[in-house]
Tab-separated table of C-alpha atoms in Angstrom:
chain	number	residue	atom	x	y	z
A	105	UNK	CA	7.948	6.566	-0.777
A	106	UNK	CA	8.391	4.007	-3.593
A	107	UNK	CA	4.869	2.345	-4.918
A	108	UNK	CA	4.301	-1.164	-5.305
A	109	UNK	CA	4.450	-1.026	-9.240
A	110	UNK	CA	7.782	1.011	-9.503
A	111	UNK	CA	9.905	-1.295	-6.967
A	112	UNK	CA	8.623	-4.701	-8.372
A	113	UNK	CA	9.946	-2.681	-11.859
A	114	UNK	CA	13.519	-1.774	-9.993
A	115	UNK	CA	13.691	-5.362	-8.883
A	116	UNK	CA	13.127	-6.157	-12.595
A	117	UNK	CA	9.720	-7.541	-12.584
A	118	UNK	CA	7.900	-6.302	-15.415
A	119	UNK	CA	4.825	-8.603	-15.856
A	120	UNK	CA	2.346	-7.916	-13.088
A	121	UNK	CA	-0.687	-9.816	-13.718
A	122	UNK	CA	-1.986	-12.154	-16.882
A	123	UNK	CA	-5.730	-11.290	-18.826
A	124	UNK	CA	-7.876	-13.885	-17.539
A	125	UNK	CA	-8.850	-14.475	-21.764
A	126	UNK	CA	-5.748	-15.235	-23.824
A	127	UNK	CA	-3.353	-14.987	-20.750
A	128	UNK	CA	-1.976	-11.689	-22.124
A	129	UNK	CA	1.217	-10.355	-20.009
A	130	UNK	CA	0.139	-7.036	-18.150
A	131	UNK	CA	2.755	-4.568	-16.376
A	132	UNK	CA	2.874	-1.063	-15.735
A	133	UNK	CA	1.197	0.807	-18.471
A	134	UNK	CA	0.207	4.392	-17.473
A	135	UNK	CA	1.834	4.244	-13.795
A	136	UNK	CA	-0.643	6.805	-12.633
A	137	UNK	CA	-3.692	5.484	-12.177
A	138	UNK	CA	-5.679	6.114	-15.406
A	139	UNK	CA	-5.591	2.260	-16.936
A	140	UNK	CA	-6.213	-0.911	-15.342
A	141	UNK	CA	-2.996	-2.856	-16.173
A	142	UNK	CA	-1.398	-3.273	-13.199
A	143	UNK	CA	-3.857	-4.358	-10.639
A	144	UNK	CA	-2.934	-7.204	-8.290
A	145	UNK	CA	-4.455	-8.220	-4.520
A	146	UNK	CA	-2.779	-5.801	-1.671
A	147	UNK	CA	-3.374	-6.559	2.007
A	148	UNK	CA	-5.988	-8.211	0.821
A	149	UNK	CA	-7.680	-5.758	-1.174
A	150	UNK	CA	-8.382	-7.503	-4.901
A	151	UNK	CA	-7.863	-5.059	-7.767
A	152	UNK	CA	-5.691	-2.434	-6.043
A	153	UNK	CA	-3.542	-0.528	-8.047
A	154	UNK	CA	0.161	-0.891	-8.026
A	155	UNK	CA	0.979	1.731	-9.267
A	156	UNK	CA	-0.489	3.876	-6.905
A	157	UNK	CA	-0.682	2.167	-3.786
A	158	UNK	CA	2.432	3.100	-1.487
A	159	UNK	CA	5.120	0.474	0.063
A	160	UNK	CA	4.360	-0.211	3.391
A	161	UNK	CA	6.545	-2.568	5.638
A	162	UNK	CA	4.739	-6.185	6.088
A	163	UNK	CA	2.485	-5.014	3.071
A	164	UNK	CA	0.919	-8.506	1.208
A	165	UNK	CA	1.289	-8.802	-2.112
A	166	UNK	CA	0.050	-11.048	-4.582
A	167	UNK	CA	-1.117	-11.833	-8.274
A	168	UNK	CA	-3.486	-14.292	-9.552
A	169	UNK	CA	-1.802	-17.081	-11.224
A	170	UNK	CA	-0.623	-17.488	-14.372
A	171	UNK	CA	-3.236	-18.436	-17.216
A	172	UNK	CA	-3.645	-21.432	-17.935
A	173	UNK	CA	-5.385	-22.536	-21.334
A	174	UNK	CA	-6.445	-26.492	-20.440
A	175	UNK	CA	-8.761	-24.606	-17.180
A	176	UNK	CA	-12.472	-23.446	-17.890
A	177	UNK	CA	-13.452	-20.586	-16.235
């Protein structure tokens, strides 16, 4: 019944994603919804909310990679 966002937070992770401009750390902010913080790819699906997006067993989960200031976008 857990969502993505609260059990990567009870397994301690707290940084979710990184701002594509200045690399800023992003977590869970709001946790229901409202705000954009804590969007990450799910089964796929780019920009799906972790926070309210449901565990499911074999559920993919990812994160684009850390910034990196020496890349151009």
């Amino acid at each position: 019944g857990q969502t993505v966002g609260t059990a990567l937070l009870a397994q301690g992770r707290r940084v979710l994603r990184h701002t594509r401009h200045g690399g800023q750390p992003r977590g869970l902010f709001c946790a229901m919804g409202v705000c954009f913080d804590c969007v990450m790819t799910i089964d796929g699906q780019q920009g799906t909310r972790a926070c309210m997006t449901r565990v499911a067993d074999g559920m993919q989960v990812s994160t684009p990679g850390r910034f990196d200031p020496r890349r151009t976008p």
